[in-house]
Tab-separated table of C-alpha atoms in Angstrom:
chain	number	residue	atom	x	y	z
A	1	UNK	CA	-46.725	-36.145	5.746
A	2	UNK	CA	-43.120	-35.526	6.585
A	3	UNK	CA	-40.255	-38.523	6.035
A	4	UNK	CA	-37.963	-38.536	8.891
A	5	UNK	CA	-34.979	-40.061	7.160
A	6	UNK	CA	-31.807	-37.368	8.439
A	7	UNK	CA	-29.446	-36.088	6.120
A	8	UNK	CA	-26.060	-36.536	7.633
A	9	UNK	CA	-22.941	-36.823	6.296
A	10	UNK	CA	-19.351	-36.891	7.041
A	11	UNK	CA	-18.722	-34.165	5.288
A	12	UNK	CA	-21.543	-31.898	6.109
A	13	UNK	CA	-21.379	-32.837	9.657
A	14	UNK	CA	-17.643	-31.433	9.429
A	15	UNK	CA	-19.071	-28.485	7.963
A	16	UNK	CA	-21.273	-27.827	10.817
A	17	UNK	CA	-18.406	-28.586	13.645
A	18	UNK	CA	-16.169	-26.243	11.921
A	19	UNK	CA	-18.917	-23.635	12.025
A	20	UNK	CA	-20.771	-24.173	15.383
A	21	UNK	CA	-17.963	-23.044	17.644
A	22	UNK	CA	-17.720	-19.853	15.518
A	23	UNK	CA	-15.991	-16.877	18.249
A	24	UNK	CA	-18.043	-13.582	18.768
A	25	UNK	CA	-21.638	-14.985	17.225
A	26	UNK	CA	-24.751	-15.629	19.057
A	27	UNK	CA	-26.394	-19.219	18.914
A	28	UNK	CA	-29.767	-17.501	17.253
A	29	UNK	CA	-27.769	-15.766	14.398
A	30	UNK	CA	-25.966	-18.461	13.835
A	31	UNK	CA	-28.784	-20.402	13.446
A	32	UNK	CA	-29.891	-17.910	11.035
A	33	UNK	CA	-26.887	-17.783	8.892
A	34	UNK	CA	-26.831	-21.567	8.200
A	35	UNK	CA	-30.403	-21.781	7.209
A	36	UNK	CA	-29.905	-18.877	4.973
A	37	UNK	CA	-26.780	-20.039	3.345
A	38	UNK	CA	-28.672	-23.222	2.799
A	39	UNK	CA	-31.341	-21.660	0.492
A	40	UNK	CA	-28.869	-19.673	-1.268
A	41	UNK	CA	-27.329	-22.795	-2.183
A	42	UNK	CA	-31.084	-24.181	-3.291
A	43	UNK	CA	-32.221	-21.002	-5.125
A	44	UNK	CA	-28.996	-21.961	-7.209
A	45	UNK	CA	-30.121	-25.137	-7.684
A	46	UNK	CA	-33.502	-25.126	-8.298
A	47	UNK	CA	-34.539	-21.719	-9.238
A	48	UNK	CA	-36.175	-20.559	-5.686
A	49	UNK	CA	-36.179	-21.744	-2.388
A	50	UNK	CA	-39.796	-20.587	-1.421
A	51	UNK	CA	-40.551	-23.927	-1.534
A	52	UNK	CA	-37.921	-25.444	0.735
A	53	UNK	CA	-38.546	-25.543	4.623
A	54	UNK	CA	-34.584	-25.952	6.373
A	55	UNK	CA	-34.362	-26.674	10.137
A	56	UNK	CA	-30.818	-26.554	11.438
A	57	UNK	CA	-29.278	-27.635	14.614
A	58	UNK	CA	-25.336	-26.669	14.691
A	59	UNK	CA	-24.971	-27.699	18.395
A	60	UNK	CA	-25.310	-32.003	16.853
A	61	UNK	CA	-24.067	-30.902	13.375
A	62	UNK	CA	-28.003	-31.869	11.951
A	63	UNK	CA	-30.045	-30.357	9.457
A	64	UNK	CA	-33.389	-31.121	7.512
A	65	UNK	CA	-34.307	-29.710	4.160
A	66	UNK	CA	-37.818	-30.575	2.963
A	67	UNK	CA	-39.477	-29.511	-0.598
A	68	UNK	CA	-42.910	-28.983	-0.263
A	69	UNK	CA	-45.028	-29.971	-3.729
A	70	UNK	CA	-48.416	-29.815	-5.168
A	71	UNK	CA	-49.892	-33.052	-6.378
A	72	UNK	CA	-51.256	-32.717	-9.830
A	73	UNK	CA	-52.523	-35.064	-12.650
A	74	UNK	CA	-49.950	-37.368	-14.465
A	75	UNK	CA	-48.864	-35.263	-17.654
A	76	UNK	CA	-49.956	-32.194	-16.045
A	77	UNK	CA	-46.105	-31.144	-13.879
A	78	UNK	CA	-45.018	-27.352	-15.547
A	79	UNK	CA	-42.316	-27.027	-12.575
A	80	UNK	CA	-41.001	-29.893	-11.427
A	81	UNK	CA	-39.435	-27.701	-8.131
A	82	UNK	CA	-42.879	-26.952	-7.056
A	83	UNK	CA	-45.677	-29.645	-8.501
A	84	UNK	CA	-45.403	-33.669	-8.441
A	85	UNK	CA	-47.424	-35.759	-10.670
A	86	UNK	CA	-50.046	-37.749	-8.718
A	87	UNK	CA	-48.195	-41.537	-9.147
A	88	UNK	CA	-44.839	-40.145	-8.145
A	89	UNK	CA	-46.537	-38.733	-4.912
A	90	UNK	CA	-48.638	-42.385	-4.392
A	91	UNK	CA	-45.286	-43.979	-3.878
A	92	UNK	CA	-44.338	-41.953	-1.343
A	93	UNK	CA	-48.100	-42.248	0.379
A	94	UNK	CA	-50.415	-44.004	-1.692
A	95	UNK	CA	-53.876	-42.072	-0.212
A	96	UNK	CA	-52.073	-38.493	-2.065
A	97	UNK	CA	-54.716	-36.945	-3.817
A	98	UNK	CA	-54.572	-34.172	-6.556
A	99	UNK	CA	-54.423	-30.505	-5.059
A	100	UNK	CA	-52.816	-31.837	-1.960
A	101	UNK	CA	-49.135	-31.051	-0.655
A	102	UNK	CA	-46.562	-33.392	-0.325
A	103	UNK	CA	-43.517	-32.482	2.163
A	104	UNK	CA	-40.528	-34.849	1.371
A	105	UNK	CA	-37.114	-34.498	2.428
A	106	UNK	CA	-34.209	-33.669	0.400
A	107	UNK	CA	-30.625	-35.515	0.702
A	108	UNK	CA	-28.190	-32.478	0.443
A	109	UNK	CA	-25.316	-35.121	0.008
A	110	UNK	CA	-27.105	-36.307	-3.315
A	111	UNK	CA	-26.442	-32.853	-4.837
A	112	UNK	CA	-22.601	-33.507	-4.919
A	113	UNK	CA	-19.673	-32.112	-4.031
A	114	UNK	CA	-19.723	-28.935	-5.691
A	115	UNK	CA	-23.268	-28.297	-3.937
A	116	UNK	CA	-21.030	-29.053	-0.618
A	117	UNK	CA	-18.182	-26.841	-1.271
A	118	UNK	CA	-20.462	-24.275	-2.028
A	119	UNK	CA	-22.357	-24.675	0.990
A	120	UNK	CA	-18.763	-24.227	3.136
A	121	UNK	CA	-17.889	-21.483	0.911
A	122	UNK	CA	-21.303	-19.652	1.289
A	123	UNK	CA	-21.100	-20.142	5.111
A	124	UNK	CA	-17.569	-19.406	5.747
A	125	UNK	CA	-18.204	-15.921	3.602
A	126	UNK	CA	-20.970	-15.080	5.643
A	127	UNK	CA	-19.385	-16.134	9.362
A	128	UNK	CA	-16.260	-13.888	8.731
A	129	UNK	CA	-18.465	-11.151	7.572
A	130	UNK	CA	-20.404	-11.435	10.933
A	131	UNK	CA	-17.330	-11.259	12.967
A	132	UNK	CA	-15.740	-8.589	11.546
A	133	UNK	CA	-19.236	-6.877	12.128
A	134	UNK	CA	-19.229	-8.016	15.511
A	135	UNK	CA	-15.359	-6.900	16.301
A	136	UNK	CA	-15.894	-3.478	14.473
A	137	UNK	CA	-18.821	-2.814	17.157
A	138	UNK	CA	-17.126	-3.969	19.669
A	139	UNK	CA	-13.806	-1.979	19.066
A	140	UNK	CA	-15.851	1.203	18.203
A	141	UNK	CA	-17.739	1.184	21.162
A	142	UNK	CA	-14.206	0.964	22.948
A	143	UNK	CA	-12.662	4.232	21.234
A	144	UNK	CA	-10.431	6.568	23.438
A	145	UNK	CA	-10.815	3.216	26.543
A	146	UNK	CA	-7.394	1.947	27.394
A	147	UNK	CA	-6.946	-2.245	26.420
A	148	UNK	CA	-4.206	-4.494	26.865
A	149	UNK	CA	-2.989	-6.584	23.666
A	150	UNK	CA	-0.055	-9.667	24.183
A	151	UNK	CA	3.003	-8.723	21.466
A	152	UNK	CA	2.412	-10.810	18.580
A	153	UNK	CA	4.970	-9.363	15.910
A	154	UNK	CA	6.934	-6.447	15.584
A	155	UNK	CA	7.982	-4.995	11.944
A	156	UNK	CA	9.610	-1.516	11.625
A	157	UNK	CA	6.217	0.521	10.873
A	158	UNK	CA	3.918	-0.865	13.649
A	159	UNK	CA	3.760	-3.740	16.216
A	160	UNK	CA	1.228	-6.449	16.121
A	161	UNK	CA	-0.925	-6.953	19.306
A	162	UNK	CA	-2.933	-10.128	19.796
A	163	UNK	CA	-5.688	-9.573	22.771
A	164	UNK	CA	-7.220	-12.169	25.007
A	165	UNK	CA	-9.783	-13.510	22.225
A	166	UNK	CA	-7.216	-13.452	19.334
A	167	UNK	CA	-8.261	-10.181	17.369
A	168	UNK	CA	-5.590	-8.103	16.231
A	169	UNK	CA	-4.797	-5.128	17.743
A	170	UNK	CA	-1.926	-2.512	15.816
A	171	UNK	CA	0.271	-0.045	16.904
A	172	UNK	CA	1.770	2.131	14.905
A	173	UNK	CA	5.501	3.614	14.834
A	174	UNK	CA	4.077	7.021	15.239
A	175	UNK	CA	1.400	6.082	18.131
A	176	UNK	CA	4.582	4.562	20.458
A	177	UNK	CA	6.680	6.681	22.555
A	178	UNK	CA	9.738	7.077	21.161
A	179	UNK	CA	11.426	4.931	24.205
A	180	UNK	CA	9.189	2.264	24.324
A	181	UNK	CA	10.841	-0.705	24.034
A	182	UNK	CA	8.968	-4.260	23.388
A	183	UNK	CA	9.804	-7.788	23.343
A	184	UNK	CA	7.689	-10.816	22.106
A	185	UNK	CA	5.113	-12.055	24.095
A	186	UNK	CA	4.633	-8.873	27.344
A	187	UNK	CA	1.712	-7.183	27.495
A	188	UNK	CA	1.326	-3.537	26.734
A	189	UNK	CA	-1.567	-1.650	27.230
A	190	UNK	CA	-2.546	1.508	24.668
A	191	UNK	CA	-5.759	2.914	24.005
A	192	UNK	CA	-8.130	2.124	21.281
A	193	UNK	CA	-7.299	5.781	18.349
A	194	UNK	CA	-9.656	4.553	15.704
A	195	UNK	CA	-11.592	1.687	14.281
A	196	UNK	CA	-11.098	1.457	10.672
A	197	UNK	CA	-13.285	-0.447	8.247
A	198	UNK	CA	-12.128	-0.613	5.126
A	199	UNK	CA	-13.980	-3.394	2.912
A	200	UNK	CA	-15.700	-4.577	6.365
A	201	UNK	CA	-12.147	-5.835	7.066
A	202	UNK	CA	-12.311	-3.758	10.506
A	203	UNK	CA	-8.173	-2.620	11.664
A	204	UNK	CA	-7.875	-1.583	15.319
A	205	UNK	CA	-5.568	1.101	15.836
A	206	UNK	CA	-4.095	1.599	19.177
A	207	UNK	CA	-2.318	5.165	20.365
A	208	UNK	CA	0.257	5.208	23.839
A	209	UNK	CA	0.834	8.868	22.401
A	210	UNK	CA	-2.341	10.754	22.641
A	211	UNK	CA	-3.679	13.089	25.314
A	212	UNK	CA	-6.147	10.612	25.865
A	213	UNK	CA	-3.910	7.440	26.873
A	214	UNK	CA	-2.827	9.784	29.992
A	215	UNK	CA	-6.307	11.025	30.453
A	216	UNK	CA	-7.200	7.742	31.350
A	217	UNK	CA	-4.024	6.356	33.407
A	218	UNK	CA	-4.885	9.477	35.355
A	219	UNK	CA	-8.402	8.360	35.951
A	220	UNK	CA	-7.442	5.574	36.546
A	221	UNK	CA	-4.976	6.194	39.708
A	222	UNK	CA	-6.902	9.305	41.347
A	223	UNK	CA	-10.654	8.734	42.808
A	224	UNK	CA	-11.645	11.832	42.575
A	225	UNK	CA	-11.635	12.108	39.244
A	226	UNK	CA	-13.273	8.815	38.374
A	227	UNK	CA	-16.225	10.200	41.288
A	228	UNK	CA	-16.432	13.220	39.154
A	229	UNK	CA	-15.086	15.749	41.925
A	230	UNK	CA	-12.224	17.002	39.675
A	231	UNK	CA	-12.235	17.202	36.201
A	232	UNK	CA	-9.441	17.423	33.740
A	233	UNK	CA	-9.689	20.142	31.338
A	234	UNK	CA	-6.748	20.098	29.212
A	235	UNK	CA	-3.541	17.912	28.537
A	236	UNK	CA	-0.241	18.826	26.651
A	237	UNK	CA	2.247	15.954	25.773
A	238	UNK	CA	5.657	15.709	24.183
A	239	UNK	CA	5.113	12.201	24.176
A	240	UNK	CA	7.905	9.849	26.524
A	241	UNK	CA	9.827	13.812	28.016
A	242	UNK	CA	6.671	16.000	29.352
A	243	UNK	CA	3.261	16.826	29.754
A	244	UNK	CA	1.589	19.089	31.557
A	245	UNK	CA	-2.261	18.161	32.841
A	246	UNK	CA	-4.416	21.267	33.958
A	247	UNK	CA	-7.141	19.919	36.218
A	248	UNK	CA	-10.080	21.745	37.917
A	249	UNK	CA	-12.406	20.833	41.380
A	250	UNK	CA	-15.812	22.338	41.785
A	251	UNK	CA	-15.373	21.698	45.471
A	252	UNK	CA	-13.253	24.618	47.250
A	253	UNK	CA	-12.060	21.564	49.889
A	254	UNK	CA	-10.695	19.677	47.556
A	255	UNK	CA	-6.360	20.676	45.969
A	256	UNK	CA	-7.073	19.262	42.712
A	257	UNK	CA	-3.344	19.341	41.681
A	258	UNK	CA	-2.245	17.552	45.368
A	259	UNK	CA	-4.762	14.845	44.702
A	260	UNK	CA	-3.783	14.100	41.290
A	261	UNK	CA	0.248	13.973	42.069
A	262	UNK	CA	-0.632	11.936	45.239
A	263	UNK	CA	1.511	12.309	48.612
A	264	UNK	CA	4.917	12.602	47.491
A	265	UNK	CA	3.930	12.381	44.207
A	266	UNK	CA	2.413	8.795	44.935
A	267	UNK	CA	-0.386	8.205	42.228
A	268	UNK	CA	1.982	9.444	39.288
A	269	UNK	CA	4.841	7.169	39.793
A	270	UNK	CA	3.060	4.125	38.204
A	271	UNK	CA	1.274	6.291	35.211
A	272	UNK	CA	5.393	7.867	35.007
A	273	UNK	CA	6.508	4.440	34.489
A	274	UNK	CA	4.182	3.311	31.783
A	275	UNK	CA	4.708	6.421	30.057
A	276	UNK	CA	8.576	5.730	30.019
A	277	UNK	CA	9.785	8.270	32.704
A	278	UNK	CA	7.592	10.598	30.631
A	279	UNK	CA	7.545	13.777	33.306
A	280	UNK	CA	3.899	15.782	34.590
A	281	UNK	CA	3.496	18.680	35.328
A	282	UNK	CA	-0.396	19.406	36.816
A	283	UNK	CA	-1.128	22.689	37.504
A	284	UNK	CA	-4.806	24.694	38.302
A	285	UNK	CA	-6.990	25.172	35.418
A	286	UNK	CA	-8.269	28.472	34.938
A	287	UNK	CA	-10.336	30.626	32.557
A	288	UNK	CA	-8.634	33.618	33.293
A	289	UNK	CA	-6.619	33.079	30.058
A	290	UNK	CA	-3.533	35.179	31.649
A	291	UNK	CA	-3.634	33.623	34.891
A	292	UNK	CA	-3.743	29.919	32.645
A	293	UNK	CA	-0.439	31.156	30.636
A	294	UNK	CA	1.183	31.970	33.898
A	295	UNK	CA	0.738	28.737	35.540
A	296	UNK	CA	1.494	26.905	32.131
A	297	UNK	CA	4.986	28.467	32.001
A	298	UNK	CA	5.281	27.034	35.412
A	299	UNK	CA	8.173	26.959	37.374
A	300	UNK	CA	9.098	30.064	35.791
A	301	UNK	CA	7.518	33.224	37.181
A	302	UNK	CA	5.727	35.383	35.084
A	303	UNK	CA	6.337	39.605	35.571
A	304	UNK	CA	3.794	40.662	32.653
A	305	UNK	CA	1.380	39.017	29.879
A	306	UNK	CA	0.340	41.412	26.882
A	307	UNK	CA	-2.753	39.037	24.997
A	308	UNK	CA	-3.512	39.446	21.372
A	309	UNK	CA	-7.032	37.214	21.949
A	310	UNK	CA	-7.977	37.925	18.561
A	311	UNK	CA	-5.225	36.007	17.346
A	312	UNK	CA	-4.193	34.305	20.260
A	313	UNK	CA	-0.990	35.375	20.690
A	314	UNK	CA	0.590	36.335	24.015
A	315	UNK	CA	3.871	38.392	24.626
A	316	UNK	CA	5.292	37.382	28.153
A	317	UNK	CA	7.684	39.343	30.117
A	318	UNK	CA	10.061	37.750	32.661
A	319	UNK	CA	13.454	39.050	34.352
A	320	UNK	CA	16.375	37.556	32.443
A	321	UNK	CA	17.252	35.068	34.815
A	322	UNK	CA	13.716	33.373	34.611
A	323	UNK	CA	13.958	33.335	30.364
A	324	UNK	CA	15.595	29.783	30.266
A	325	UNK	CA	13.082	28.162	33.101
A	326	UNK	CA	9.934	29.222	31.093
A	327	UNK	CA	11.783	28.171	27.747
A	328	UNK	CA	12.776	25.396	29.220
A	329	UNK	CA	15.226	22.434	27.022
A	330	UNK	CA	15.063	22.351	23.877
A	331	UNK	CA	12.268	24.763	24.388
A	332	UNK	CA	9.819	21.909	25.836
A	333	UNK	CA	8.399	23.935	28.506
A	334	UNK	CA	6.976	26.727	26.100
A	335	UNK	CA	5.486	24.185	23.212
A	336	UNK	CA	3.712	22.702	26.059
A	337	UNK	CA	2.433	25.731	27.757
A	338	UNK	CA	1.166	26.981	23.887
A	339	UNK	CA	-0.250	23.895	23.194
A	340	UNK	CA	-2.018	23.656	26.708
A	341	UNK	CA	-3.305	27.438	26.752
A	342	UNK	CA	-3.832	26.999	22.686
A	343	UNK	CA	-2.046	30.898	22.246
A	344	UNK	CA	1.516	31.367	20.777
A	345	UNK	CA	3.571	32.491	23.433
A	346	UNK	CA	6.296	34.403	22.352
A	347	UNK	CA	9.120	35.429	26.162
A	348	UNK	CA	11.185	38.780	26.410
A	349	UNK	CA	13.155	40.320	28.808
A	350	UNK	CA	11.657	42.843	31.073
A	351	UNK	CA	14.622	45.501	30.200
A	352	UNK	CA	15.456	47.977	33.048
A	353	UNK	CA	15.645	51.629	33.455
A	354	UNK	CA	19.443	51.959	32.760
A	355	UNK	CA	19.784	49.667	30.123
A	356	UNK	CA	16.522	51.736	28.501
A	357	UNK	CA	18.838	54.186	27.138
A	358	UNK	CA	18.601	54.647	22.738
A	359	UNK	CA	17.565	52.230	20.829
A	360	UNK	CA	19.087	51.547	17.283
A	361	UNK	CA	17.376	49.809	14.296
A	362	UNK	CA	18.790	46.814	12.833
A	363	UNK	CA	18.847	48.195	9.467
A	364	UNK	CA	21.776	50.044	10.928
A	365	UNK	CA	23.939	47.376	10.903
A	366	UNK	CA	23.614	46.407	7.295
A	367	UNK	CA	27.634	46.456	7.082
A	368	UNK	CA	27.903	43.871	9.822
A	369	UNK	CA	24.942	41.701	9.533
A	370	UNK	CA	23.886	40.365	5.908
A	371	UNK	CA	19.896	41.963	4.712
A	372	UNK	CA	18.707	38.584	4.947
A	373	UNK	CA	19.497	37.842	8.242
A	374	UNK	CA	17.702	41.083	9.278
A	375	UNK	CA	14.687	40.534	6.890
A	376	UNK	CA	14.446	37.168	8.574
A	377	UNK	CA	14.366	38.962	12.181
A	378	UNK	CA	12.211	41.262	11.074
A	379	UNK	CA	9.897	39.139	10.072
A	380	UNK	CA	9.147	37.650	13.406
A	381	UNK	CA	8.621	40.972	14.974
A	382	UNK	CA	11.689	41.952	15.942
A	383	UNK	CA	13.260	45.802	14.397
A	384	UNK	CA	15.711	46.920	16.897
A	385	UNK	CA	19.007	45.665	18.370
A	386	UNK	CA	17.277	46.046	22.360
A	387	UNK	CA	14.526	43.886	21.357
A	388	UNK	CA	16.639	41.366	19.460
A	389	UNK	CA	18.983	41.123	22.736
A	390	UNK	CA	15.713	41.111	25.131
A	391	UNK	CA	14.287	38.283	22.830
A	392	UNK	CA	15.409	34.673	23.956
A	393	UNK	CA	18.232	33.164	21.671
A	394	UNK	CA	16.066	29.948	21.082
A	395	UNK	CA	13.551	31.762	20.077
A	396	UNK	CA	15.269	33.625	17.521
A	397	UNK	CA	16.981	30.314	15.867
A	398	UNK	CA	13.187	28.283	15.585
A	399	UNK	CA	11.212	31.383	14.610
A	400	UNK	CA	13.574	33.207	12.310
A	401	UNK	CA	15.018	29.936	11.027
A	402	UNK	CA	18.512	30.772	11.130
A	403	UNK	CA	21.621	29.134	12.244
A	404	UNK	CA	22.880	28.815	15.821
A	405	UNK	CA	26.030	30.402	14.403
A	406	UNK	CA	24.698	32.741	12.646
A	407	UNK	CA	22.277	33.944	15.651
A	408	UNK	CA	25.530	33.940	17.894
A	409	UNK	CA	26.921	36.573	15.274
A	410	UNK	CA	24.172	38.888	15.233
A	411	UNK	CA	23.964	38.564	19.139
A	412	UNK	CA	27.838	39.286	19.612
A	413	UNK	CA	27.747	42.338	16.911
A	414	UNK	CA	24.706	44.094	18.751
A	415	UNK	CA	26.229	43.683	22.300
A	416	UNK	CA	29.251	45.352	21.216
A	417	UNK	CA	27.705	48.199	20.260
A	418	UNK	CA	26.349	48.848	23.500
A	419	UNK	CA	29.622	48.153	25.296
């Protein structure tokens, strides 16, 4: 026998419309949230809920909570959760007998407000837990995809995004290109680095930096790749200056590097543009590791490639007037091309027959040039003056560490001696 008396409240019912329209979480686990932060809130109560049956409905805001108790013999109740003496139970039906169940419904409001707040406190625990579940898978599963986030706030160290359902997307000062520029309220787009989940407090990380972001734009914009006829192999960036993409087709038909650029360099123009004038270079993939450096140094042209694979080091030889195009400014061109190829690249001169006359070792200008300055060149390799003055000057100042000045000097006092 079941009394059909409902349990609503003003307060619980604004417990249950506060909770029903909960983002992210499904109607059935929902369901099963409530019910279970309902018996937590009996087992604190009475011990254990085993007894308790708890039907919720959020979608009207109603709930039922019955205790189901054992009749026994007047005198005779050891638990008063789980047995009912026989004249308590005759008031509620008068034909209860002793061994017999009674199911009787429990006013939640009657426990007070502290059985209430504790209810709210329970559920509201367990909701955000689900949805921070719920937007760490849904985040993970989006790792390295490219999403677009409205600017919420911007601080010094990162900027907030807000996406279309009001999760919170960040981007950090070190994951924007160093010219982005971003007001309050535009869109940006990014892709997703990492989903981190510290305390199941899940923080989406967003990169416009990585390989990856252009990976994608690139997909994106050229068919072929997204039908799988060409394939990108490797990408270099100096994120918001270069980058140079080395793409390969299995199909001889098909100019992988004309189809990614586009007619007059049509389908990188928009991915250009989002990547704030950030140049490409796409050349031909190949495993032919000195072929590979060749094109990487591109537009210079290579004479000769000496490989060190154990080590992955490459010496490349160029006439002189080529030096600076393979360098390139600042020395982008040749970080990229190591970083694409994944070998040092160190660039000489190709020296010619009359200027291949003696060679002197720098230890011979001692009185000219301070020891340290010619330890310092030693140690990258370098012992006499012709292969100092063959060796690019940038070079030089980044892997010896010395000063531009100082570089100049040593330059100026072994040219003179072969004047």
């Amino acid at each position: 026998m079941v009394a059909t008396k409902k349990s609503k409240g003003p307060s619980m019912i604004e417990t249950f419309q506060e909770f029903k329209e909960t983002k992210n979480i499904d109607r059935t686990t929902l369901v099963s949230v409530l019910e279970e932060s309902f018996r937590n809130v009996i087992a604190k109560m009475f011990g254990s809920d085993a007894n308790f049956d708890v039907i919720v409905n959020p979608d009207k805001g109603d709930f039922e909570i019955h205790r189901n108790r054992i009749v026994v013999a007047d005198g005779e109740v050891s638990d008063e959760n789980k047995e009912i003496a026989l004249s308590e139970a005759q008031k509620i039906e008068p034909d209860y007998e002793v061994g017999e169940e009674v199911s009787e419904e429990v006013d939640f409001q009657k426990f007070g407000r502290r059985a209430i707040l504790n209810l709210r406190q329970t559920l509201a625990s367990k909701i955000l837990e689900l949805e921070h579940d719920s937007l760490y898978q849904k985040y993970k599963d989006k790792v390295g995809q490219i999403v677009s986030g409205e600017v919420y706030q911007m601080w010094k160290r990162e900027i907030l995004l807000i996406d279309d359902e009001g999760n919170e997307l960040h981007l950090p000062k070190q994951e924007q290109i160093p010219s982005d520029s971003y007001h309050k309220g535009e869109t940006v787009r990014a892709i997703v680095k990492e989903v981190q989940n510290e305390n199941n407090n899940p923080r989406i990380v967003l990169s416009r930096t990585s390989p990856k972001f252009l990976e994608r734009l690139l997909e994106a914009e050229v068919p072929e790749i997204q039908d799988g006829l060409i394939t990108i192999r490797r990408i270099a960036r100096m994120p918001g200056e270069r980058a140079k993409v080395a793409v390969e087709s299995y199909d001889d038909r098909i100019d992988p590097v004309g189809a990614c650029v586009g007619v007059k360099g049509s389908r990188v123009h928009g991915i250009v543009r989002e990547m704030c004038n950030e140049n490409i270079d796409v050349i031909n993939y190949s495993s032919n590791i000195q072929l590979f450096i060749q094109r990487a140094l591109s537009p210079a042209k290579v004479t000769s490639i000496t490989l060190n694979q154990e080590e992955h080091k490459a010496e490349v030889y160029l006439q002189p007037e080529e030096v600076s195009l393979a360098i390139g400014k600042g020395g982008l061109n040749i970080k990229l091309a190591s970083m694409l190829t994944e070998y040092t690249i160190d660039v000489f001169r190709v020296v010619n027959e009359n200027e291949a006359d003696e060679d002197i070792y720098l230890d011979e200008f001692a009185d000219e040039i301070d020891q340290w300055i010619i330890d310092s060149i030693k140690g990258i390799g370098l012992d006499t003056a012709k292969a100092v003055l063959n060796a690019p000057r940038e070079m030089l100042i980044e892997k010896a560490d010395l000063e531009e000045e100082t570089v100049d000097h040593v330059i100026e006092v072994l040219k003179a001696e072969f004047e």
